[in-house]
Structures are given as structure tokens and as C-alpha cells.
Amino acid sequence: MECSQLQFVINENYNKSHNVYIQYGTAGFRTTANLLGHILYRMGILAALRSKVKNATIGLMITASHNIGSDNGAKLVDPAGEMLEASWEPIATKLANIENSNLVSNLEEIIKEQNINMSITATVIIGRDTRESSPMLFDAAVAGIQSIPGGIVKDFGIVTTPQLHYLVACTNTNNKYGNPTLHGYYEKLSKSFKHIRQDKINNGRYVAELSLDAANGVGAMATKEFQKYLGTTLKIHLYNDGNGELNYMCGADYVKVKQVPPINFNLTTNVRSVSIDGDADRIVYFYLDENNKFHLLDGDRIATLIAGYFKELLQECGLSFKFGLIQTAYANGGSTNYISNILQIPVVCASTGVKHLHNEALKFDIGVYFEANGHGTVLFKDNVIETLKNAITDPKSSTFQKSAASTLLNVIDVINQTVGDALSDMLLVETILHAKGWSIIDWEKSYEDLPNKQLIVKVNEKNLITTIDAGRKCVTPEGLQNEIDKVVSQYRKGRSFVRPSGTEDVVRVYAECEDPNDLNKLITDVALLVYRRAGGVGPEPQLL
């Protein structure tokens, strides 16, 4: 099918062959891998067009994160390493679902509406995870990119999602952010990490050793490579290293939701343990105490640890910036109280989805953002970096202030600011625990979490559930929120909300309250309301 304006030929090997509607959500497209062939082809085309619009390199990542191994997905990464601009999400959705006969006219419409100069070169960096379907989908994306005049592919092979974001940001900032290679990624983060602690490997109750569950994903490969750069500075015992089933009863999402350790994991009493997800952008910590009780330290814990440490360093520097912490509705009430009343750091609640937290964090000079699931990072405005550099050379600054400013600058270089990065976040947490001389038990003592749980309710149509107030209040079905409020009011410090999944026909139910013995009944009662009011599928949710 010739297109005179585009001057390329549609590759009919990637024609749409099904009528399943797939939406570009917070995490891009994500579904059963065998439905994605034509979508990856079309996203290759769209990535090339986006590159021409921005006159910059665009990223395309093939992954389904914490989903099961038979799933896959794709998302586009904008020039600064950030998520695709929200206004392009419906463009991507329409292009993915349009009939083959209308594909060319839709592309012509995009080119016209976006005023795309087709003579500009288009460069797309592609990365993929370790799923069996990824090579096939990679070929489809390459075919799409190369069908556009001037379409150039930079293939980085198997990488973590955060690595792809890093590579895109570095490429578009002329190496200002870092060297746009995988070696540059490992070297930047590990060099600063080692410099901060220097020869003092252990400190106080901190021991530079941990166990890591890599979810049998791409993060296992990255962890092995990181260990080469870290040397003896941090010893990592690796489990679920790629020889098992991806994300099956392991990984950050499993550990967070089920609040149990992963399978195939040697859990030693009071030993600091880490779980990352399949594409290595989420992280949670955990340990087992001497009474065999499981303790989870999730994204809320990580965020509060980081925020508290940065506040201390800024006070030592004698500097003041607009500093804030961004959470979602899933943040535990105990953490929010600690941030607001103990740390006295401004806290903002954003809608679920990293892009929403990222945008809120950009409103601060220093913005810490984490979802409770362990996905998050820290953003710094350029003026923060410059102020810190000036403080180090300012003759009016004391030696103590200069040292604190220098430490903070090095800490910034441990952070992947483009997106949540499990391994970067791990190095940041380890840096802070080392500086404080804390064990994981010391860290947990900062504040007490309210007992909490999550449930998933399968429904016929998730979009029957609509919410406002960053996902904390349900608007439809009408009256459902009032019923939820009545249930919650029966429990001390009770809180619960429901929200539709961005990628599956399920509704997620969250609940917390003061008494752990009441929690099962609270969350089950709310789940039953959702099941009955929103077209539940299968058996009713039962008391756990």
C-alpha cells in the first residue's frame, strides 16, 4: 500500500489481525504478547515521527515489567528520558487500534496535525527485556522505524527500563547527564557510590552485604554487571537470577502485594533483603525477624529515608530549597503522618502512575517521589546543582558546610533522575544506611506503618469505576463511595479506596486500619461492594 506523501510502503507482514482494543496507559501498551505484533510496528513508526517532531532521539522500550512472562508491551520515552507526553497517548492508542485500511490516512493526519518536517532524521533507541517474545516484537518495531524516511535505529539489546531512559537522556543532553553507554551508566552510579563511603565499607550496625531477588528478569543481568563495578564495596547475593519463570512468585510486585518473601530465596534472620521487578524499575526491602515474622519496607519507607537524609544534608550545608515529597493514595497513613509532622516536609498526593508523580516533583527544586510499590526517584533542578558547586568553593562556607555540599553532589550522581530505577535506588538506600550506621531494623523503627492490604477484583468492565481526588474517591458507580465510607467508618484509622487498573480488567482495592485483626474484614467488605456494583467476574471475594 503506497503512500505518496510519506514515501514508504506499509509492511503487510504487520497488519492488524484482531479486534482487541488496547490502550496506551501509564506504562504504555501491555497485554498478551501475541496481540502486539502490529502495535510494535506502528509504535516504531510513531517513535520515528515523534523524533522528527522533537528533533531529538526518542526511546522505545519493549517490556511488560511485573506482568507474567507471556505478556509483553511497549512504551515510548521522550528526549529528557521522561514518559511520553500525555497529549500523544491518545494518538498512540488510535494508531494502534485503527483498521489496516485507514492506517495511511491516520499517519497523514498525524503528520499534518503535528506539522512534522519529514526531511529531518529520526533516531530511535530501542531496548528490550528478556521475554521470549521480545526479539519478535523488536523486529516489528525496527521495521516500523526503518519504513520512515531517515529512520535510524540504535539497538542497545537487552537492558533494564531505567537504563533505556538513562541512555535517551544522555544522548539528548550531549553527555551532560552522563555517557550514553551502558558502561557510562554503571560507571557513573558506582563511582559516586564508592567515593562517598571510600574505605569505610561497614559502619556502625550497617554491613555492606545484602540478598537480592531479581524476579528472573533483566535486572539479574544488570545486577551481575553492577557487581563487577562495585567490587567489595557492596556484596550482593543474587537469587531468582534468570533461571526460573519471570515474575512467578517473586519480584517487587509479588512481595509488596502478598507481603511474603519470594520463592527460591535464602531468607536469613535480620538480613537486609531486596526485591526488584522484571524490568528493574521497582524495589522493596524486607527481612525476617527472629520470630519468623516478615517485615516489608516499601516505597513509602524508601521515600521517607531519602527525604529525611536530604533534609539533614541541606541543614548541614546551610542551604534552603523548595523541597517536597510526592506520594499516591497507596501511601501508608503512617508514612504520611511521619513526613508531615515529624520530618515537616511538604507532602503532595498525586494520581497513581509515575508520570503524575514525576510532574508534581518537577514543581520543587528537590522533589522526592515514590509509589508504595517501590517505583520512584529524586529530581533536582539545575539551580540546586549550581548552588551546591558554589558552596564548595565559597570562602564563606565552613569546612563542615563544604563537606556536606560535596556529599550531596556525589549522592545526586548515584541517582537516575530520569525514572524509577531499582538498582540506582538500592545504591541510594545503601548510601544512606551506611552514612547513618543503620541496620534494616534501625531503619524500620523510624515510624510505624498502619496494617494494610491490597485485593484485586476481576470485573467485566473496569471503566465502570471512575475516580477523583488522586484516585481516593470513587465517582461511579453512583453511591459506591458512600457505601465504602460507611464500611470504613467502623474502623479506627480506617481508610480504603478502589481504582481501575491501567492495563487489566480488574479493580484494585486498598485498605488500612489500626487493628490488624480488623483488616481482612475491612478489605473484603469493600471488595464485595466493588464486585456487586461493578460487574464482578467469578466467585465473590471471600474473607481472607
Coordinates of C-alpha atoms in Angstrom, one line a residue:
M1 CA 0.0 0.0 0.0
E2 CA 1.9 3.0 -1.3
C3 CA 1.7 6.4 0.5
S4 CA 2.9 9.2 -1.8
Q5 CA 3.2 11.8 0.9
L6 CA 5.1 9.5 3.3
Q7 CA 7.1 7.9 0.5
F8 CA 7.1 4.5 2.1
V9 CA 5.4 1.1 1.9
I10 CA 3.2 -0.3 4.6
N11 CA 4.7 -3.7 5.6
E12 CA 1.7 -6.1 5.4
N13 CA 3.5 -8.7 7.5
Y14 CA 2.5 -6.5 10.4
N15 CA -1.2 -5.9 9.5
K16 CA -3.6 -5.8 12.4
S17 CA -5.2 -9.3 12.7
H18 CA -7.5 -9.0 15.7
N19 CA -10.1 -6.6 17.1
V20 CA -8.9 -6.5 20.7
Y21 CA -8.8 -2.8 21.8
I22 CA -5.6 -1.9 23.5
Q23 CA -5.0 1.4 25.2
Y24 CA -1.7 3.3 25.8
G25 CA -1.7 3.8 29.5
T26 CA 0.7 5.0 32.2
A27 CA 3.0 2.1 31.3
G28 CA 2.4 2.3 27.6
F29 CA 0.9 -0.8 25.9
R30 CA 0.8 -4.0 27.9
T31 CA -1.1 -7.2 27.0
T32 CA -0.7 -10.8 25.8
A33 CA 2.4 -10.8 23.6
N34 CA 0.7 -12.4 20.6
L35 CA -1.5 -9.4 20.2
L36 CA 1.3 -6.9 19.9
G37 CA 3.0 -7.5 16.5
H38 CA 1.2 -4.8 14.6
I39 CA 1.3 -2.4 17.6
L40 CA 5.1 -2.6 17.8
Y41 CA 5.3 -2.0 14.1
R42 CA 3.1 1.1 14.4
M43 CA 4.9 2.3 17.5
G44 CA 8.1 2.1 15.6
I45 CA 6.6 4.4 13.1
L46 CA 5.2 6.7 15.8
A47 CA 8.6 6.8 17.6
A48 CA 10.2 8.0 14.4
L49 CA 7.6 10.6 13.8
R50 CA 8.0 11.8 17.4
S51 CA 11.7 12.0 16.9
K52 CA 11.1 14.3 13.9
V53 CA 8.7 16.5 15.9
K54 CA 11.2 16.9 18.8
N55 CA 14.2 16.9 16.5
A56 CA 15.8 14.6 19.1
T57 CA 16.4 10.9 19.9
I58 CA 13.3 9.0 21.2
G59 CA 13.4 5.8 23.2
L60 CA 11.2 2.7 22.6
M61 CA 11.3 0.0 25.4
I62 CA 9.8 -3.5 24.9
T63 CA 8.8 -4.8 28.3
A64 CA 5.8 -5.7 30.5
S65 CA 7.5 -5.0 33.8
H66 CA 6.0 -7.2 36.5
N67 CA 3.4 -9.0 34.3
I68 CA 3.6 -12.7 33.6
G69 CA 6.1 -14.0 31.1
S70 CA 3.5 -14.5 28.3
D71 CA 2.7 -10.8 28.3
N72 CA 4.7 -8.0 26.8
G73 CA 4.4 -4.3 26.0
A74 CA 5.9 -1.2 24.6
K75 CA 6.4 2.4 25.7
L76 CA 7.9 5.5 24.2
V77 CA 10.5 7.6 26.1
D78 CA 10.7 11.4 25.4
P79 CA 14.0 13.3 24.9
A80 CA 14.8 14.1 28.5
G81 CA 14.3 10.4 29.5
E82 CA 10.7 11.1 30.7
M83 CA 7.5 9.4 29.8
L84 CA 5.8 10.1 26.5
E85 CA 4.0 13.5 26.6
A86 CA 0.4 12.9 27.7
S87 CA -1.2 14.5 24.7
W88 CA 0.4 11.8 22.5
E89 CA -1.1 8.9 24.4
P90 CA -4.4 9.1 22.6
I91 CA -2.5 9.5 19.3
A92 CA -0.7 6.2 20.1
T93 CA -3.9 4.5 21.1
K94 CA -5.7 5.5 17.9
L95 CA -2.8 4.4 15.7
A96 CA -2.6 1.1 17.5
N97 CA -6.2 0.2 17.0
I98 CA -7.1 1.7 13.6
E99 CA -8.0 -0.6 10.8
N100 CA -5.4 -1.5 8.3
S101 CA -7.3 0.3 5.5
N102 CA -7.1 3.5 7.5
L103 CA -3.5 3.3 8.6
V104 CA -2.0 5.5 5.9
S105 CA -4.7 8.2 6.3
N106 CA -4.2 8.2 10.1
L107 CA -0.4 8.7 9.6
E108 CA -1.0 11.5 7.2
E109 CA -3.3 13.1 9.7
I110 CA -0.7 12.9 12.5
I111 CA 2.0 14.4 10.2
K112 CA -0.3 17.3 9.2
E113 CA -1.7 18.0 12.7
Q114 CA 1.8 17.9 14.3
N115 CA 3.3 19.8 11.4
I116 CA 6.1 17.2 11.1
N117 CA 9.1 18.0 8.8
M118 CA 9.6 14.7 7.2
S119 CA 13.1 15.6 5.9
I120 CA 14.5 15.6 9.4
T121 CA 16.4 12.5 10.5
A122 CA 14.6 10.3 13.1
T123 CA 16.7 8.4 15.7
V124 CA 15.1 5.8 18.0
I125 CA 17.0 4.0 20.8
I126 CA 15.4 0.5 21.3
G127 CA 15.8 -1.7 24.3
R128 CA 14.1 -4.9 25.4
D129 CA 13.8 -7.2 28.3
T130 CA 14.4 -11.0 28.5
R131 CA 11.0 -12.2 27.5
E132 CA 10.8 -14.8 24.7
S133 CA 8.5 -12.6 22.7
S134 CA 10.8 -9.6 22.8
P135 CA 13.0 -10.4 19.7
M136 CA 9.9 -10.8 17.5
L137 CA 8.5 -7.5 18.7
F138 CA 11.9 -5.9 18.3
D139 CA 11.9 -6.9 14.6
A140 CA 8.4 -5.4 14.2
A141 CA 9.5 -2.1 15.8
V142 CA 12.6 -1.9 13.7
A143 CA 10.5 -2.5 10.5
G144 CA 8.3 0.4 11.5
I145 CA 11.2 2.8 12.3
Q146 CA 13.0 2.0 9.1
S147 CA 9.9 2.4 7.0
I148 CA 10.0 6.2 7.7
P149 CA 12.4 8.2 5.6
G150 CA 15.5 8.9 7.6
G151 CA 14.5 6.5 10.4
I152 CA 17.6 5.3 12.3
V153 CA 17.7 2.5 14.9
K154 CA 20.1 2.4 17.8
D155 CA 19.8 -1.1 19.3
F156 CA 21.1 -1.4 22.9
G157 CA 19.8 -5.0 23.1
I158 CA 18.7 -6.4 26.5
V159 CA 18.6 -3.6 29.0
T160 CA 16.6 -2.6 32.1
T161 CA 13.8 0.0 31.5
P162 CA 15.7 2.6 33.6
Q163 CA 18.8 2.1 31.5
L164 CA 16.9 2.9 28.4
H165 CA 15.6 6.1 30.0
Y166 CA 19.2 7.0 31.0
L167 CA 20.5 6.4 27.5
V168 CA 17.9 8.6 25.9
A169 CA 18.6 11.4 28.4
C170 CA 22.3 11.2 27.9
T171 CA 22.1 11.2 24.1
N172 CA 19.9 14.3 24.1
T173 CA 22.0 16.3 26.5
N174 CA 25.4 16.0 24.7
N175 CA 26.7 13.8 27.6
K176 CA 25.8 16.4 30.2
Y177 CA 23.8 13.9 32.2
G178 CA 26.3 11.1 31.6
N179 CA 28.0 8.9 29.0
P180 CA 25.3 7.4 26.7
T181 CA 26.5 3.9 27.0
L182 CA 25.8 1.0 29.4
H183 CA 29.4 1.3 30.7
G184 CA 28.7 5.0 31.3
Y185 CA 25.6 4.1 33.3
Y186 CA 27.4 1.6 35.5
E187 CA 30.4 3.7 36.0
K188 CA 28.5 6.9 36.9
L189 CA 26.4 5.3 39.6
S190 CA 29.1 3.0 41.1
K191 CA 31.9 5.6 41.1
S192 CA 29.9 8.1 43.2
F193 CA 28.6 5.3 45.4
K194 CA 32.2 4.1 46.2
H195 CA 33.5 7.7 46.5
I196 CA 31.0 8.6 49.3
R197 CA 32.0 5.7 51.6
Q198 CA 35.6 5.5 50.4
D199 CA 37.5 2.9 52.5
K200 CA 34.8 2.7 55.2
I201 CA 32.9 -0.3 53.9
N202 CA 30.9 -1.0 57.1
N203 CA 29.7 1.5 59.6
G204 CA 28.0 1.1 63.0
R205 CA 25.3 -1.6 62.6
Y206 CA 25.5 -1.3 58.8
V207 CA 27.0 -4.3 57.0
A208 CA 27.8 -3.9 53.3
E209 CA 26.1 -7.1 52.2
L210 CA 22.5 -7.9 51.1
S211 CA 20.4 -10.5 49.3
L212 CA 18.6 -9.6 46.1
D213 CA 15.6 -11.2 44.4
A214 CA 15.8 -10.3 40.6
A215 CA 12.4 -11.7 39.6
N216 CA 14.2 -13.9 37.0
G217 CA 14.2 -10.7 34.8
V218 CA 16.7 -8.4 33.1
G219 CA 17.6 -6.9 36.4
A220 CA 19.6 -10.1 37.2
M221 CA 21.9 -9.4 34.3
A222 CA 22.3 -5.8 35.4
T223 CA 23.0 -6.8 39.0
K224 CA 25.8 -9.2 37.9
E225 CA 27.3 -6.4 35.8
F226 CA 27.0 -3.9 38.7
Q227 CA 28.8 -6.2 41.0
K228 CA 31.8 -6.0 38.7
Y229 CA 31.9 -2.2 39.1
L230 CA 31.1 -2.2 42.9
G231 CA 33.7 -4.8 43.7
T232 CA 33.9 -5.4 47.5
T233 CA 32.1 -2.1 48.3
L234 CA 28.8 -4.0 48.4
K235 CA 28.4 -7.7 48.3
I236 CA 25.2 -8.9 46.6
H237 CA 23.8 -12.4 47.0
L238 CA 21.7 -12.9 43.9
Y239 CA 18.5 -15.1 43.7
N240 CA 15.9 -15.7 41.0
D241 CA 18.7 -14.8 38.6
G242 CA 17.0 -15.7 35.3
N243 CA 16.9 -19.4 35.5
G244 CA 13.3 -19.5 36.7
E245 CA 9.9 -18.3 35.5
L246 CA 9.8 -14.5 35.1
N247 CA 7.9 -12.8 38.0
Y248 CA 6.5 -16.1 39.2
M249 CA 6.0 -15.8 43.0
C250 CA 8.9 -13.4 43.1
G251 CA 9.8 -9.8 42.3
A252 CA 8.9 -6.5 43.9
D253 CA 5.2 -6.5 43.0
Y254 CA 4.6 -10.0 44.4
V255 CA 6.5 -9.3 47.6
K256 CA 4.7 -5.9 48.1
V257 CA 1.2 -7.2 47.4
K258 CA 1.4 -10.6 49.1
Q259 CA 3.7 -9.4 51.9
V260 CA 5.6 -12.6 51.8
P261 CA 9.2 -13.4 50.7
P262 CA 9.8 -14.6 47.2
I263 CA 10.3 -18.3 46.3
N264 CA 13.8 -19.7 45.8
F265 CA 15.2 -17.2 48.3
N266 CA 17.5 -17.9 51.2
L267 CA 16.0 -15.7 53.9
T268 CA 18.3 -15.4 56.9
T269 CA 17.2 -13.8 60.1
N270 CA 17.5 -10.0 60.3
V271 CA 19.5 -9.9 57.0
R272 CA 18.7 -7.0 54.7
S273 CA 17.0 -8.3 51.5
V274 CA 15.8 -6.6 48.4
S275 CA 13.3 -7.5 45.7
I276 CA 13.1 -5.8 42.3
D277 CA 10.6 -6.3 39.5
G278 CA 11.0 -7.9 36.0
D279 CA 12.3 -4.7 34.3
A280 CA 14.2 -3.4 37.3
D281 CA 12.3 -0.1 37.9
R282 CA 10.7 -1.1 41.3
I283 CA 12.3 -2.0 44.5
V284 CA 11.2 -3.0 48.0
Y285 CA 13.3 -4.1 51.0
F286 CA 12.3 -6.8 53.5
Y287 CA 13.6 -9.0 56.3
L288 CA 12.6 -11.9 58.5
D289 CA 12.9 -11.3 62.3
E290 CA 13.9 -13.9 64.9
N291 CA 10.3 -14.8 65.4
N292 CA 9.9 -15.6 61.7
K293 CA 7.8 -12.5 61.2
F294 CA 8.1 -10.9 57.7
H295 CA 8.8 -7.2 57.6
L296 CA 8.3 -5.1 54.4
L297 CA 10.0 -1.8 53.8
D298 CA 8.3 -0.5 50.6
G299 CA 8.4 2.7 48.5
D300 CA 7.0 4.8 51.4
R301 CA 9.9 3.7 53.6
I302 CA 12.4 4.4 50.9
A303 CA 10.9 7.9 50.2
T304 CA 11.0 8.9 53.9
L305 CA 14.5 7.6 54.4
I306 CA 15.7 9.7 51.4
A307 CA 13.8 12.8 52.3
G308 CA 15.0 12.8 55.9
Y309 CA 18.6 12.3 54.8
F310 CA 18.5 15.1 52.3
K311 CA 16.9 17.4 54.9
E312 CA 19.8 16.7 57.2
L313 CA 22.4 17.4 54.5
L314 CA 20.7 20.6 53.4
Q315 CA 20.7 21.8 57.0
E316 CA 24.4 20.9 57.3
C317 CA 25.1 22.9 54.1
G318 CA 23.2 25.8 55.4
L319 CA 21.1 25.9 52.2
S320 CA 17.4 26.1 51.6
F321 CA 15.4 24.9 48.6
K322 CA 11.8 24.3 47.7
F323 CA 11.7 20.7 48.9
G324 CA 8.8 18.3 48.7
L325 CA 7.8 14.6 48.8
I326 CA 5.2 13.2 46.4
Q327 CA 3.1 10.1 47.2
T328 CA 0.0 8.4 45.9
A329 CA -3.2 7.2 47.6
Y330 CA -1.5 3.9 48.2
A331 CA 1.0 5.6 50.6
N332 CA 0.6 4.2 54.1
G333 CA -1.1 6.6 56.6
G334 CA 1.8 6.1 59.0
S335 CA 4.3 7.4 56.4
T336 CA 2.3 10.4 55.5
N337 CA 2.0 11.4 59.2
Y338 CA 5.7 10.9 59.7
I339 CA 6.6 13.1 56.7
S340 CA 4.2 15.9 57.6
N341 CA 4.5 16.0 61.4
I342 CA 8.0 14.6 62.2
L343 CA 10.1 15.5 59.2
Q344 CA 8.0 18.5 58.5
I345 CA 8.5 18.2 54.8
P346 CA 5.7 19.3 52.4
V347 CA 3.9 16.2 51.0
V348 CA 1.7 16.1 47.9
C349 CA -0.7 13.3 46.9
A350 CA -0.7 12.6 43.1
S351 CA -2.7 10.3 41.0
T352 CA -1.3 6.8 40.7
G353 CA 1.1 6.4 37.8
V354 CA 4.7 7.5 37.7
K355 CA 4.1 10.2 35.2
H356 CA 1.8 12.0 37.6
L357 CA 4.3 11.9 40.5
H358 CA 7.1 12.9 38.2
N359 CA 5.2 16.0 37.0
E360 CA 4.4 17.0 40.6
A361 CA 8.1 16.5 41.6
L362 CA 9.2 18.9 38.9
K363 CA 7.4 21.7 40.8
F364 CA 10.0 21.5 43.5
D365 CA 13.7 22.4 43.5
I366 CA 14.2 18.9 45.0
G367 CA 11.3 16.6 44.5
V368 CA 11.3 13.1 46.0
Y369 CA 8.6 10.8 44.6
F370 CA 7.8 7.2 45.2
E371 CA 4.8 5.0 44.8
A372 CA 4.3 2.5 47.6
N373 CA 5.1 -0.3 45.1
G374 CA 8.7 0.9 45.1
H375 CA 8.8 2.9 41.9
G376 CA 10.4 6.3 42.3
T377 CA 13.4 8.6 42.2
V378 CA 14.5 12.1 43.1
L379 CA 14.6 15.2 40.8
F380 CA 16.9 18.1 41.2
K381 CA 16.6 21.5 39.4
D382 CA 19.8 22.8 37.7
N383 CA 19.9 25.7 40.3
V384 CA 20.4 23.1 43.1
I385 CA 23.5 21.7 41.4
E386 CA 25.0 25.1 40.7
T387 CA 24.3 26.3 44.3
L388 CA 26.0 23.2 45.7
K389 CA 29.0 23.7 43.5
N390 CA 29.3 27.3 44.5
A391 CA 29.0 26.3 48.2
I392 CA 32.0 24.1 47.9
T393 CA 34.2 26.9 46.6
D394 CA 32.7 29.7 48.6
P395 CA 35.3 31.1 51.1
K396 CA 32.4 32.0 53.5
S397 CA 31.4 28.3 53.7
S398 CA 32.8 26.4 56.7
T399 CA 34.7 23.1 56.1
F400 CA 31.7 21.3 57.6
Q401 CA 29.3 23.0 55.1
K402 CA 31.6 22.3 52.2
S403 CA 31.8 18.7 53.1
A404 CA 28.0 18.3 53.3
A405 CA 27.6 20.1 49.9
S406 CA 30.2 17.7 48.4
T407 CA 28.5 14.7 49.8
L408 CA 25.1 15.8 48.5
L409 CA 26.6 16.4 45.0
N410 CA 28.0 12.9 45.0
V411 CA 24.7 11.4 46.2
I412 CA 23.0 13.1 43.3
D413 CA 25.2 11.2 40.9
V414 CA 24.1 7.9 42.4
I415 CA 20.5 8.8 41.4
N416 CA 19.0 8.0 38.0
Q417 CA 16.7 11.1 37.7
T418 CA 15.0 10.0 34.5
V419 CA 12.7 7.4 36.1
G420 CA 12.4 5.0 39.0
D421 CA 15.4 2.7 38.8
A422 CA 15.6 -0.2 41.3
L423 CA 19.3 -0.6 41.2
S424 CA 20.1 3.1 41.5
D425 CA 17.5 3.4 44.3
M426 CA 19.2 0.4 46.0
L427 CA 22.6 2.2 45.9
L428 CA 21.0 5.3 47.3
V429 CA 19.4 3.5 50.2
E430 CA 22.6 1.7 50.9
T431 CA 24.5 5.0 50.9
I432 CA 22.1 6.5 53.5
L433 CA 22.1 3.4 55.7
H434 CA 25.9 3.4 55.6
A435 CA 26.1 7.1 56.5
K436 CA 23.8 6.6 59.4
G437 CA 25.3 3.3 60.5
W438 CA 21.9 1.7 60.5
S439 CA 20.7 -1.8 60.1
I440 CA 17.4 -2.5 58.4
I441 CA 15.9 -2.8 61.8
D442 CA 17.1 0.7 62.8
W443 CA 15.6 2.0 59.6
E444 CA 12.2 0.4 60.2
K445 CA 12.0 2.0 63.7
S446 CA 11.6 5.5 62.1
Y447 CA 7.8 5.1 62.2
E448 CA 5.1 2.5 62.5
D449 CA 3.1 1.5 59.4
L450 CA -0.7 1.0 59.7
P451 CA -1.6 -2.6 58.8
N452 CA -2.7 -2.6 55.2
K453 CA -3.6 -5.0 52.3
Q454 CA -4.5 -5.0 48.6
L455 CA -7.0 -7.1 46.8
I456 CA -7.8 -7.5 43.1
V457 CA -11.4 -7.8 41.9
K458 CA -11.9 -9.1 38.4
V459 CA -14.7 -7.3 36.6
N460 CA -16.3 -7.3 33.1
E461 CA -15.6 -3.6 32.5
K462 CA -13.0 -1.8 34.7
N463 CA -14.0 1.6 33.3
L464 CA -17.3 1.4 35.2
I465 CA -15.2 2.6 38.1
T466 CA -14.1 6.2 37.8
T467 CA -12.3 8.3 40.5
I468 CA -11.3 11.8 41.5
D469 CA -9.0 13.3 44.2
A470 CA -5.9 11.4 43.0
G471 CA -7.8 8.2 43.0
R472 CA -9.0 8.4 46.5
K473 CA -12.7 9.0 45.8
C474 CA -15.0 6.9 43.6
V475 CA -17.4 8.8 41.4
T476 CA -19.1 5.9 39.5
P477 CA -21.0 3.7 40.0
E478 CA -23.1 6.3 41.8
G479 CA -23.4 5.7 45.5
L480 CA -20.5 3.3 45.8
Q481 CA -18.3 5.8 47.6
N482 CA -20.9 6.4 50.2
E483 CA -21.1 2.6 50.8
I484 CA -17.3 2.4 51.1
D485 CA -17.3 5.4 53.6
K486 CA -19.9 3.6 55.7
V487 CA -17.7 0.4 55.9
V488 CA -14.5 2.4 56.6
S489 CA -16.2 4.5 59.4
Q490 CA -16.5 1.3 61.5
Y491 CA -12.7 1.0 61.9
R492 CA -10.2 3.1 63.9
K493 CA -7.8 5.0 61.5
G494 CA -9.6 3.1 58.7
R495 CA -9.0 4.1 55.1
S496 CA -9.9 2.4 51.8
F497 CA -10.2 3.3 48.1
V498 CA -10.7 1.5 44.8
R499 CA -9.3 2.2 41.4
P500 CA -9.4 0.5 38.0
S501 CA -6.2 -1.0 36.7
G502 CA -4.5 0.8 33.8
T503 CA -3.7 -2.4 32.0
E504 CA -6.1 -5.2 33.0
D505 CA -9.9 -5.6 33.6
V506 CA -9.5 -5.6 37.3
V507 CA -10.2 -3.2 40.1
R508 CA -7.6 -2.7 42.8
V509 CA -8.8 -2.4 46.4
Y510 CA -6.6 -0.9 49.1
A511 CA -7.4 -0.8 52.8
E512 CA -5.6 0.1 56.1
C513 CA -6.7 0.4 59.7
E514 CA -5.1 0.4 63.2
D515 CA -6.1 -3.1 64.3
P516 CA -4.6 -5.9 62.1
N517 CA -7.3 -8.2 63.2
D518 CA -9.9 -6.0 61.5
L519 CA -8.1 -5.6 58.3
N520 CA -9.3 -8.7 56.5
K521 CA -12.9 -7.9 57.1
L522 CA -12.5 -4.3 56.1
I523 CA -10.9 -5.1 52.7
T524 CA -13.2 -8.0 52.0
D525 CA -16.3 -5.9 52.6
V526 CA -15.1 -3.2 50.3
A527 CA -14.1 -5.7 47.7
L528 CA -17.6 -7.2 47.9
L529 CA -19.1 -3.8 47.2
V530 CA -17.0 -3.4 44.1
Y531 CA -17.8 -6.9 42.9
R532 CA -21.6 -6.4 43.3
R533 CA -21.7 -2.8 41.9
A534 CA -19.2 -3.1 39.1
G535 CA -19.9 -6.4 37.4
G536 CA -17.6 -8.8 39.2
V537 CA -16.4 -11.9 37.4
G538 CA -16.0 -15.4 39.0
P539 CA -16.7 -16.2 42.7
E540 CA -17.3 -13.4 45.2
P541 CA -14.3 -12.2 47.2
Q542 CA -14.1 -14.2 50.4
L543 CA -12.9 -13.3 53.9
L544 CA -9.1 -14.0 53.9

